[in-house]
């Protein structure tokens, strides 16, 4: 199972239900993506907690703007069986269609805008606002 996809889907569904918090699995990749979402202002905060259902649990505090969820539309690009890698020039072509995207490369997990500024490509994890 792809824990990143599961965690982001939980965040999206909890935002649609107007919940304040949601628990996701606290894997290394999930924590890095949550850190990027926090830096970009899509979530308020996150912290590691204990849960009976999840071994490594991370509680995410959701953020809303004028009552609307900030995490709403998502498209998961890469999967464990089908990883999608894009060069910096390809990311520039597609960036105008989307509000936000996250890329994983040898420099770490970062927003697409930061990857373009650094002239880096990488594995496209997901798009938001499509």
mmCIF file of C-alpha atoms in Angstrom:
data_model
loop_
_atom_site.group_PDB
_atom_site.id
_atom_site.type_symbol
_atom_site.label_atom_id
_atom_site.label_comp_id
_atom_site.label_asym_id
_atom_site.label_seq_id
_atom_site.Cartn_x
_atom_site.Cartn_y
_atom_site.Cartn_z
ATOM 1 C CA UNK A 1 0.000 0.000 0.000
ATOM 2 C CA UNK A 2 1.162 3.507 -0.770
ATOM 3 C CA UNK A 3 1.149 5.315 2.601
ATOM 4 C CA UNK A 4 1.612 8.739 1.015
ATOM 5 C CA UNK A 5 -1.494 8.366 -1.134
ATOM 6 C CA UNK A 6 -3.449 7.056 1.849
ATOM 7 C CA UNK A 7 -2.338 9.935 4.074
ATOM 8 C CA UNK A 8 -3.085 12.655 1.525
ATOM 9 C CA UNK A 9 -6.484 11.109 0.768
ATOM 10 C CA UNK A 10 -7.267 11.154 4.502
ATOM 11 C CA UNK A 11 -6.307 14.837 4.646
ATOM 12 C CA UNK A 12 -8.439 15.651 1.597
ATOM 13 C CA UNK A 13 -11.481 13.774 2.935
ATOM 14 C CA UNK A 14 -11.162 15.252 6.423
ATOM 15 C CA UNK A 15 -10.917 18.738 4.900
ATOM 16 C CA UNK A 16 -14.067 18.100 2.885
ATOM 17 C CA UNK A 17 -15.803 17.018 6.122
ATOM 18 C CA UNK A 18 -14.610 20.210 7.894
ATOM 19 C CA UNK A 19 -12.679 18.313 10.581
ATOM 20 C CA UNK A 20 -10.013 20.072 12.625
ATOM 21 C CA UNK A 21 -7.550 17.170 12.875
ATOM 22 C CA UNK A 22 -6.811 13.934 11.050
ATOM 23 C CA UNK A 23 -4.383 11.097 11.808
ATOM 24 C CA UNK A 24 -2.090 9.790 9.065
ATOM 25 C CA UNK A 25 0.712 7.260 9.046
ATOM 26 C CA UNK A 26 3.988 8.904 10.034
ATOM 27 C CA UNK A 27 6.387 7.459 7.467
ATOM 28 C CA UNK A 28 9.507 9.393 6.460
ATOM 29 C CA UNK A 29 8.065 10.410 3.092
ATOM 30 C CA UNK A 30 4.733 11.441 4.617
ATOM 31 C CA UNK A 31 6.516 13.602 7.186
ATOM 32 C CA UNK A 32 8.590 15.302 4.496
ATOM 33 C CA UNK A 33 5.480 16.009 2.403
ATOM 34 C CA UNK A 34 3.648 17.317 5.486
ATOM 35 C CA UNK A 35 6.580 19.621 6.154
ATOM 36 C CA UNK A 36 6.297 21.017 2.614
ATOM 37 C CA UNK A 37 2.516 21.435 2.974
ATOM 38 C CA UNK A 38 3.044 23.303 6.239
ATOM 39 C CA UNK A 39 5.697 25.598 4.731
ATOM 40 C CA UNK A 40 3.412 26.380 1.801
ATOM 41 C CA UNK A 41 0.432 27.085 4.081
ATOM 42 C CA UNK A 42 -1.890 24.194 3.202
ATOM 43 C CA UNK A 43 -1.978 22.793 6.752
ATOM 44 C CA UNK A 44 -1.522 24.469 10.130
ATOM 45 C CA UNK A 45 0.751 21.979 11.863
ATOM 46 C CA UNK A 46 1.504 18.301 12.435
ATOM 47 C CA UNK A 47 2.970 16.280 15.271
ATOM 48 C CA UNK A 48 3.759 12.668 16.074
ATOM 49 C CA UNK A 49 1.203 11.043 18.379
ATOM 50 C CA UNK A 50 0.334 7.584 19.637
ATOM 51 C CA UNK A 51 -2.547 5.638 18.133
ATOM 52 C CA UNK A 52 -3.949 2.142 18.512
ATOM 53 C CA UNK A 53 -4.759 1.912 14.789
ATOM 54 C CA UNK A 54 -1.497 3.238 13.315
ATOM 55 C CA UNK A 55 1.998 2.298 14.510
ATOM 56 C CA UNK A 56 3.605 5.613 13.544
ATOM 57 C CA UNK A 57 0.829 8.151 13.818
ATOM 58 C CA UNK A 58 0.994 11.798 12.872
ATOM 59 C CA UNK A 59 -1.800 14.180 13.833
ATOM 60 C CA UNK A 60 -2.377 16.889 11.201
ATOM 61 C CA UNK A 61 -4.106 20.166 12.007
ATOM 62 C CA UNK A 62 -6.101 21.231 8.957
ATOM 63 C CA UNK A 63 -6.375 24.764 7.602
ATOM 64 C CA UNK A 64 -9.325 26.523 5.980
ATOM 65 C CA UNK A 65 -9.717 29.842 4.180
ATOM 66 C CA UNK A 66 -13.131 31.524 4.417
ATOM 67 C CA UNK A 67 -14.645 28.154 5.312
ATOM 68 C CA UNK A 68 -13.221 26.434 2.235
ATOM 69 C CA UNK A 69 -10.704 23.606 2.442
ATOM 70 C CA UNK A 70 -7.243 24.417 1.117
ATOM 71 C CA UNK A 71 -6.551 20.767 0.296
ATOM 72 C CA UNK A 72 -9.327 19.894 -2.114
ATOM 73 C CA UNK A 73 -8.463 18.560 -5.563
ATOM 74 C CA UNK A 74 -5.528 16.182 -5.934
ATOM 75 C CA UNK A 75 -4.081 14.018 -8.637
ATOM 76 C CA UNK A 76 -1.538 11.406 -7.623
ATOM 77 C CA UNK A 77 1.046 11.126 -10.378
ATOM 78 C CA UNK A 78 3.646 8.581 -9.265
ATOM 79 C CA UNK A 79 2.784 5.213 -7.834
ATOM 80 C CA UNK A 80 5.114 2.517 -6.492
ATOM 81 C CA UNK A 81 4.683 0.543 -9.719
ATOM 82 C CA UNK A 82 4.733 3.520 -12.096
ATOM 83 C CA UNK A 83 7.113 6.280 -11.096
ATOM 84 C CA UNK A 84 6.886 9.458 -13.178
ATOM 85 C CA UNK A 85 10.036 11.547 -13.511
ATOM 86 C CA UNK A 86 10.135 14.960 -15.195
ATOM 87 C CA UNK A 87 12.991 17.237 -16.177
ATOM 88 C CA UNK A 88 12.972 20.864 -15.117
ATOM 89 C CA UNK A 89 11.851 22.033 -18.593
ATOM 90 C CA UNK A 90 8.897 19.612 -18.526
ATOM 91 C CA UNK A 91 7.871 20.871 -15.082
ATOM 92 C CA UNK A 92 7.813 24.449 -16.411
ATOM 93 C CA UNK A 93 5.424 23.452 -19.224
ATOM 94 C CA UNK A 94 2.875 21.847 -16.887
ATOM 95 C CA UNK A 95 3.132 24.198 -13.907
ATOM 96 C CA UNK A 96 0.723 26.805 -15.295
ATOM 97 C CA UNK A 97 -2.154 24.274 -15.173
ATOM 98 C CA UNK A 98 -1.818 23.504 -11.463
ATOM 99 C CA UNK A 99 -1.920 25.434 -8.211
ATOM 100 C CA UNK A 100 0.724 23.352 -6.443
ATOM 101 C CA UNK A 101 2.831 20.235 -6.947
ATOM 102 C CA UNK A 102 5.444 18.286 -4.996
ATOM 103 C CA UNK A 103 8.600 16.708 -6.418
ATOM 104 C CA UNK A 104 11.030 14.289 -4.819
ATOM 105 C CA UNK A 105 14.651 14.350 -5.975
ATOM 106 C CA UNK A 106 18.155 13.888 -4.592
ATOM 107 C CA UNK A 107 17.891 17.274 -2.822
ATOM 108 C CA UNK A 108 14.787 16.112 -0.906
ATOM 109 C CA UNK A 109 11.042 16.662 -1.144
ATOM 110 C CA UNK A 110 10.179 20.141 -2.400
ATOM 111 C CA UNK A 111 7.511 22.171 -4.178
ATOM 112 C CA UNK A 112 7.804 22.296 -7.968
ATOM 113 C CA UNK A 113 8.453 26.048 -7.893
ATOM 114 C CA UNK A 114 11.526 25.528 -5.721
ATOM 115 C CA UNK A 115 12.717 22.696 -7.988
ATOM 116 C CA UNK A 116 12.362 24.939 -11.050
ATOM 117 C CA UNK A 117 14.270 27.752 -9.309
ATOM 118 C CA UNK A 118 17.064 25.277 -8.520
ATOM 119 C CA UNK A 119 16.925 23.909 -12.090
ATOM 120 C CA UNK A 120 16.070 20.414 -10.823
ATOM 121 C CA UNK A 121 13.646 17.772 -11.965
ATOM 122 C CA UNK A 122 12.572 14.673 -10.101
ATOM 123 C CA UNK A 123 9.756 12.300 -9.347
ATOM 124 C CA UNK A 124 6.390 14.081 -9.408
ATOM 125 C CA UNK A 125 4.477 12.846 -6.366
ATOM 126 C CA UNK A 126 1.182 14.704 -6.757
ATOM 127 C CA UNK A 127 -0.528 17.808 -8.152
ATOM 128 C CA UNK A 128 -3.098 19.937 -6.365
ATOM 129 C CA UNK A 129 -5.735 22.208 -7.859
ATOM 130 C CA UNK A 130 -6.067 20.392 -11.176
#
